[in-house]
mmCIF file of N, CA and C in Angstrom:
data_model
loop_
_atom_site.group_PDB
_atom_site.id
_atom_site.type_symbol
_atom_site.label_atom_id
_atom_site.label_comp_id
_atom_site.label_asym_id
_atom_site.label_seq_id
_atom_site.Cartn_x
_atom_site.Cartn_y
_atom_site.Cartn_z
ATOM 1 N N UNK A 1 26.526 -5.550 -26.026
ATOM 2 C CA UNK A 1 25.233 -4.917 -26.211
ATOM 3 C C UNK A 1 25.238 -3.595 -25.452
ATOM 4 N N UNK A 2 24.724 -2.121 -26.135
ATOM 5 C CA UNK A 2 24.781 -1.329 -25.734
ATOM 6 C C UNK A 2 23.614 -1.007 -24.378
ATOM 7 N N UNK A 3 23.292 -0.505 -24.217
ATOM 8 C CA UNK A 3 22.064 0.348 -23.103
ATOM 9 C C UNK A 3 20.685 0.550 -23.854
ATOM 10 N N UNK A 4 20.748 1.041 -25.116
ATOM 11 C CA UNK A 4 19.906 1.312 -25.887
ATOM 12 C C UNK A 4 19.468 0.101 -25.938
ATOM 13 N N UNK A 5 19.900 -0.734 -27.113
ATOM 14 C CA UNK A 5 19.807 -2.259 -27.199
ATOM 15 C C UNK A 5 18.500 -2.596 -26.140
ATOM 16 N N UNK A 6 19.810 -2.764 -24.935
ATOM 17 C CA UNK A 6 19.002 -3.590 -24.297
ATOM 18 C C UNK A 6 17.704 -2.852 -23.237
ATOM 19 N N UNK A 7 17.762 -1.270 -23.608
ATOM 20 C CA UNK A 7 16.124 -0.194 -23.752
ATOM 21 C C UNK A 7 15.202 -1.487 -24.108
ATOM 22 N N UNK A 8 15.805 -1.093 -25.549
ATOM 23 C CA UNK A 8 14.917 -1.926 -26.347
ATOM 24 C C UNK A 8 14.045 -2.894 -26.330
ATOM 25 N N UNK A 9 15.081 -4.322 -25.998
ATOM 26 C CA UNK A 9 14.928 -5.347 -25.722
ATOM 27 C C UNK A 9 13.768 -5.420 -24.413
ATOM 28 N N UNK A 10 14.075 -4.730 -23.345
ATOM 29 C CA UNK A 10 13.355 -4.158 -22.465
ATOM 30 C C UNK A 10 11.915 -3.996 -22.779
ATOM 31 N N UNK A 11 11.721 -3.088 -23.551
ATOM 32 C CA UNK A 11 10.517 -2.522 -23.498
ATOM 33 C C UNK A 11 9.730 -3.544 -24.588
ATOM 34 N N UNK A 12 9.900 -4.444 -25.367
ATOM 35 C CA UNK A 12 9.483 -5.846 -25.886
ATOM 36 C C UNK A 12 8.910 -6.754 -25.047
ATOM 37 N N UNK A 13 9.736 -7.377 -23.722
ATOM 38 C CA UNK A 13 9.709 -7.948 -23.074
ATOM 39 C C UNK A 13 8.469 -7.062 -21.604
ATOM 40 N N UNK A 14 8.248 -6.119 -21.736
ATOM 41 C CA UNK A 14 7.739 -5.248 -21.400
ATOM 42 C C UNK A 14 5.976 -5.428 -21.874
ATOM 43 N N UNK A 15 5.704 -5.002 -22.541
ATOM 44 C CA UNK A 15 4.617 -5.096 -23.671
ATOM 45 C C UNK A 15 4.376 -6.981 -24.187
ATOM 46 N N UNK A 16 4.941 -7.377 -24.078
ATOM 47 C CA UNK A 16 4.541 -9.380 -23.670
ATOM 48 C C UNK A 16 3.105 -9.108 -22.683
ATOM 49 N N UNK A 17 2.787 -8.196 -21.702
ATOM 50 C CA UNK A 17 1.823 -8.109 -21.172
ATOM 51 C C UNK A 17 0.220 -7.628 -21.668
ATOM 52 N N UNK A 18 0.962 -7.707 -23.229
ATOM 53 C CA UNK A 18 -0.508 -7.437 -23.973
ATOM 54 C C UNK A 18 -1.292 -8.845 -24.425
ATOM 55 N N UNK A 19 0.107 -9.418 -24.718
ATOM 56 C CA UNK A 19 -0.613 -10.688 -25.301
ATOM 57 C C UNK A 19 -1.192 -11.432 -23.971
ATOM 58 N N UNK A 20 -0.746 -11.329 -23.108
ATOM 59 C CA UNK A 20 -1.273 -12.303 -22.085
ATOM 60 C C UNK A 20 -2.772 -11.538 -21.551
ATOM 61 N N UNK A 21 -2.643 -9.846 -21.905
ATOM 62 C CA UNK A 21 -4.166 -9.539 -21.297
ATOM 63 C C UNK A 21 -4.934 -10.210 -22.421
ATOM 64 N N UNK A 22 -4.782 -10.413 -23.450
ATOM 65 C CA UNK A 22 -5.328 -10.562 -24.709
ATOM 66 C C UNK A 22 -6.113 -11.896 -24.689
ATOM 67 N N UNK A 23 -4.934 -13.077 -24.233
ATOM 68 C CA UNK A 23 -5.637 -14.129 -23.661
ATOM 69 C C UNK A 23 -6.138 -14.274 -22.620
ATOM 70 N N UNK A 24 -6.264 -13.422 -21.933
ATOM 71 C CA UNK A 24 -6.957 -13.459 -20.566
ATOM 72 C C UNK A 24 -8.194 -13.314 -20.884
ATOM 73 N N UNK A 25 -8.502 -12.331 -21.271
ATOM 74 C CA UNK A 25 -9.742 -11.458 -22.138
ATOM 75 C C UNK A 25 -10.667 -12.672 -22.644
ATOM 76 N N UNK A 26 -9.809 -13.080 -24.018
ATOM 77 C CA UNK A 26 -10.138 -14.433 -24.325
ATOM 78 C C UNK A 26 -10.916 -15.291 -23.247
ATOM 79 N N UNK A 27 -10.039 -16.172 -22.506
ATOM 80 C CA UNK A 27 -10.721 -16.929 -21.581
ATOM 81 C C UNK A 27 -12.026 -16.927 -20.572
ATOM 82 N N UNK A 28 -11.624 -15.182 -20.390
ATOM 83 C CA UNK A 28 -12.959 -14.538 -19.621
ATOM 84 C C UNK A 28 -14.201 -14.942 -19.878
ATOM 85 N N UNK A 29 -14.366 -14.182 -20.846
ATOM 86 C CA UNK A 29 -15.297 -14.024 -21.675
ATOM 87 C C UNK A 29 -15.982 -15.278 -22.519
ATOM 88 N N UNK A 30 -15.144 -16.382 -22.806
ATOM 89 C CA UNK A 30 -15.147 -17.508 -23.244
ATOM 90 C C UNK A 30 -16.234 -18.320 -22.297
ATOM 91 N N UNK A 31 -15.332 -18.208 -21.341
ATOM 92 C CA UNK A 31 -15.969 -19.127 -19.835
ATOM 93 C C UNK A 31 -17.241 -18.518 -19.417
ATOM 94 N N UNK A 32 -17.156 -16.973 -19.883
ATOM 95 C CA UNK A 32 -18.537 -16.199 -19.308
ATOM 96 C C UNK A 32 -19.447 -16.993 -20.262
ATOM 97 N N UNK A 33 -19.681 -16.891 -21.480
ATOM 98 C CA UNK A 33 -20.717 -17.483 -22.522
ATOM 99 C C UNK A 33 -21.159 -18.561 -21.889
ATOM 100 N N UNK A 34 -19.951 -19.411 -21.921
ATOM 101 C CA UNK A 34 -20.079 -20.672 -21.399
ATOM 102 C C UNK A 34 -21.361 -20.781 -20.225
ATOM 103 N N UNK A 35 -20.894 -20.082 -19.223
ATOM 104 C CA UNK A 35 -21.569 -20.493 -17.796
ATOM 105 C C UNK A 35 -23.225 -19.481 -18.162
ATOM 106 N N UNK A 36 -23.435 -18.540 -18.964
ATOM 107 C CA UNK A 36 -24.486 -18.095 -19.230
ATOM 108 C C UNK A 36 -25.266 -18.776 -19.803
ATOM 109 N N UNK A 37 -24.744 -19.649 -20.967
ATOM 110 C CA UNK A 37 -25.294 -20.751 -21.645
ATOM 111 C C UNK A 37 -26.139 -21.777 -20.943
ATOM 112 N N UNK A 38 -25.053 -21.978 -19.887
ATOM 113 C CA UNK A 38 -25.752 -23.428 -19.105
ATOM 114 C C UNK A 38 -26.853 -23.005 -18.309
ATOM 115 N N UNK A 39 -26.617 -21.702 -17.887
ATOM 116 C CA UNK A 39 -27.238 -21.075 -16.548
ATOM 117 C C UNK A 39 -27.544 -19.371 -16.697
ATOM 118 N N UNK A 40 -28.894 -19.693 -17.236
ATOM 119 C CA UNK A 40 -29.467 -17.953 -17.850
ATOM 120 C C UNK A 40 -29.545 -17.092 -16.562
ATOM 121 N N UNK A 41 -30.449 -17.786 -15.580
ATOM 122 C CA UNK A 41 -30.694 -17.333 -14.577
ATOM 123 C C UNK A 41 -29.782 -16.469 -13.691
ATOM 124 N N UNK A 42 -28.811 -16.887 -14.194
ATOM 125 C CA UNK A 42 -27.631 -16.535 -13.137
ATOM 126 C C UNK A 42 -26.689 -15.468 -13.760
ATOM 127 N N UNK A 43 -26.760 -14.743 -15.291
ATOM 128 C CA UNK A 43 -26.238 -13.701 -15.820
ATOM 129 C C UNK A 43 -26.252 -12.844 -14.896
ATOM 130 N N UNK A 44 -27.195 -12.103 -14.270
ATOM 131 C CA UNK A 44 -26.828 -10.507 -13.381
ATOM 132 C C UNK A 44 -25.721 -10.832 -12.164
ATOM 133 N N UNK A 45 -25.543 -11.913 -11.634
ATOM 134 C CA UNK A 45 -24.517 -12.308 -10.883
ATOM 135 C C UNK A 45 -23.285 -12.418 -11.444
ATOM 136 N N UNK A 46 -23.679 -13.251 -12.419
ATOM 137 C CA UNK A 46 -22.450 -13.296 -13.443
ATOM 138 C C UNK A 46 -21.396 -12.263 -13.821
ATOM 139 N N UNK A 47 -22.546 -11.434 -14.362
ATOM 140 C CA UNK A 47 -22.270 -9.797 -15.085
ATOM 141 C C UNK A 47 -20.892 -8.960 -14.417
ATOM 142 N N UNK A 48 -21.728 -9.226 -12.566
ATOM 143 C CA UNK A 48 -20.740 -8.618 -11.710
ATOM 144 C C UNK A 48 -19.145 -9.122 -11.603
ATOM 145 N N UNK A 49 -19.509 -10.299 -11.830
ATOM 146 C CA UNK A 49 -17.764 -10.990 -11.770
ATOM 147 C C UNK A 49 -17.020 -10.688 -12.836
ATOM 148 N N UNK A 50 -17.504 -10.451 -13.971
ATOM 149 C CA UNK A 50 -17.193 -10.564 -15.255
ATOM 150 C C UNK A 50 -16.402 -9.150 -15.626
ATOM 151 N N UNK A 51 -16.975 -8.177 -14.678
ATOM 152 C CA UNK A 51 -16.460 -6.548 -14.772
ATOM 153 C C UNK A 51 -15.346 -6.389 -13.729
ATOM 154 N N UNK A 52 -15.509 -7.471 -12.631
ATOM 155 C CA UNK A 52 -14.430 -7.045 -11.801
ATOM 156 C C UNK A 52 -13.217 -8.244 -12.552
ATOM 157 N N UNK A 53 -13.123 -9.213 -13.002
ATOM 158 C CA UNK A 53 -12.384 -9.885 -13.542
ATOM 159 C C UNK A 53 -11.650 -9.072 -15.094
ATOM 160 N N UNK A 54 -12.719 -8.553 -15.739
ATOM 161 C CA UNK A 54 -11.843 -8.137 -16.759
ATOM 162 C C UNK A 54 -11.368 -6.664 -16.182
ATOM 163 N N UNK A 55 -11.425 -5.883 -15.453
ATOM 164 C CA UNK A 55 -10.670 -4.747 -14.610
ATOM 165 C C UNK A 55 -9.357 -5.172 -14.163
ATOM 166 N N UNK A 56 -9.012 -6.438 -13.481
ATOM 167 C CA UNK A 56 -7.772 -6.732 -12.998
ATOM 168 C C UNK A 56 -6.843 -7.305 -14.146
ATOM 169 N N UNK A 57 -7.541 -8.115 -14.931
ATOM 170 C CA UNK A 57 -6.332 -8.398 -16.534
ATOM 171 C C UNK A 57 -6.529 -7.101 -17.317
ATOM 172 N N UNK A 58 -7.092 -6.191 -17.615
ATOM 173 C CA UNK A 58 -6.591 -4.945 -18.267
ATOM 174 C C UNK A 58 -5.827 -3.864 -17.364
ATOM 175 N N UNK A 59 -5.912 -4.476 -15.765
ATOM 176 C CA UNK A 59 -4.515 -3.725 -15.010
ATOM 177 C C UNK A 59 -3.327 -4.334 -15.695
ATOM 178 N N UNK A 60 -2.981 -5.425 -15.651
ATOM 179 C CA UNK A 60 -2.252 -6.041 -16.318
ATOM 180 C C UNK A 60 -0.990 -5.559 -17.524
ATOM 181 N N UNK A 61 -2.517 -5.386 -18.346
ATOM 182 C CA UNK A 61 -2.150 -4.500 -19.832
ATOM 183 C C UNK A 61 -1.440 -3.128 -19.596
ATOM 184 N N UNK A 62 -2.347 -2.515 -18.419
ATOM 185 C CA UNK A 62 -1.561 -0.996 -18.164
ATOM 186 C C UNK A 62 -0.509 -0.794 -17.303
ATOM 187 N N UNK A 63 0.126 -2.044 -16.571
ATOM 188 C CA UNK A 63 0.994 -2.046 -15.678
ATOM 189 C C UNK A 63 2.319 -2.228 -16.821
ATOM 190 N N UNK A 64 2.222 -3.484 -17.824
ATOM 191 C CA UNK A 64 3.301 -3.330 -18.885
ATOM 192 C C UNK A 64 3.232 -2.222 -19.816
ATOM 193 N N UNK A 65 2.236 -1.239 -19.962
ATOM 194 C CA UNK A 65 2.527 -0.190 -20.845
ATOM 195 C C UNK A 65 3.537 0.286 -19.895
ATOM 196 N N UNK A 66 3.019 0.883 -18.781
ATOM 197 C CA UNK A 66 3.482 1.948 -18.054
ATOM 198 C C UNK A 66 5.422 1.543 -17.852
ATOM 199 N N UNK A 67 5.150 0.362 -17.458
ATOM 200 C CA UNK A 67 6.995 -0.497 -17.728
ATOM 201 C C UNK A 67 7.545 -0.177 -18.893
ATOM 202 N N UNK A 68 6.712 -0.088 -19.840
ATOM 203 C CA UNK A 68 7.391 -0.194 -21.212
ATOM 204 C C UNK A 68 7.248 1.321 -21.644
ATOM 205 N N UNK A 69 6.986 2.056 -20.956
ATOM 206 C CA UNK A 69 7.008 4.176 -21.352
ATOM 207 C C UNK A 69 8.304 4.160 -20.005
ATOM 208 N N UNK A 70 8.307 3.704 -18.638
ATOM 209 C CA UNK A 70 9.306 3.802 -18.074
ATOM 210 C C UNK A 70 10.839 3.671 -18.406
ATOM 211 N N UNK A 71 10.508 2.238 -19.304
ATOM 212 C CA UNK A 71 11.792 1.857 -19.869
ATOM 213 C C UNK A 71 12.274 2.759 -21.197
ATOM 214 N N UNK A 72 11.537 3.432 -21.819
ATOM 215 C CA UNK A 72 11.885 4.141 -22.711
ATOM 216 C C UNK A 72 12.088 5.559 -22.384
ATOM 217 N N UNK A 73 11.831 6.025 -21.044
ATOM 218 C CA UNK A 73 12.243 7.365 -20.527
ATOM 219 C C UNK A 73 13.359 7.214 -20.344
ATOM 220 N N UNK A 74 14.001 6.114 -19.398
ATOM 221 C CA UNK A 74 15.609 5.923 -19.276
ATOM 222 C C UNK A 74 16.693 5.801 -20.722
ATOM 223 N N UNK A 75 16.069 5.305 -21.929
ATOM 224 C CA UNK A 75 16.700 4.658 -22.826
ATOM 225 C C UNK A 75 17.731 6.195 -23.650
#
């Protein structure tokens, strides 16, 4: 396998960090409904967790772009 190749291969394995923000996202947000559902009262508290939680899984997302533009500068 050449260098390129395994660029390649690289920057695939790289970008895998979308699908996992993707389900993260998912779950968030899932669980947010959820706990709003049970408990109205408690949305503006909620709200706050909900912005700092989905901020750290869309770091996530931009930490494998940035891997996966790194890996393709070397390639």
């Amino acid at each position: 396998m050449d260098a390129t190749a395994a660029a390649l291969i690289g920057m695939g394995l790289a970008a895998l960090g979308f699908a996992g923000s993707g389900v993260g996202l998912g779950i968030l947000f899932g669980k947010a409904i959820e706990a709003i559902a049970r408990q109205p009262a408690a949305e503006a508290q909620l709200a706050k967790y909900i912005w700092i939680g989905m901020a750290f899984v869309e770091a996530v997302a931009l930490y494998g772009l940035v891997v996966a533009f790194i890996i393709m500068g070397k390639a």
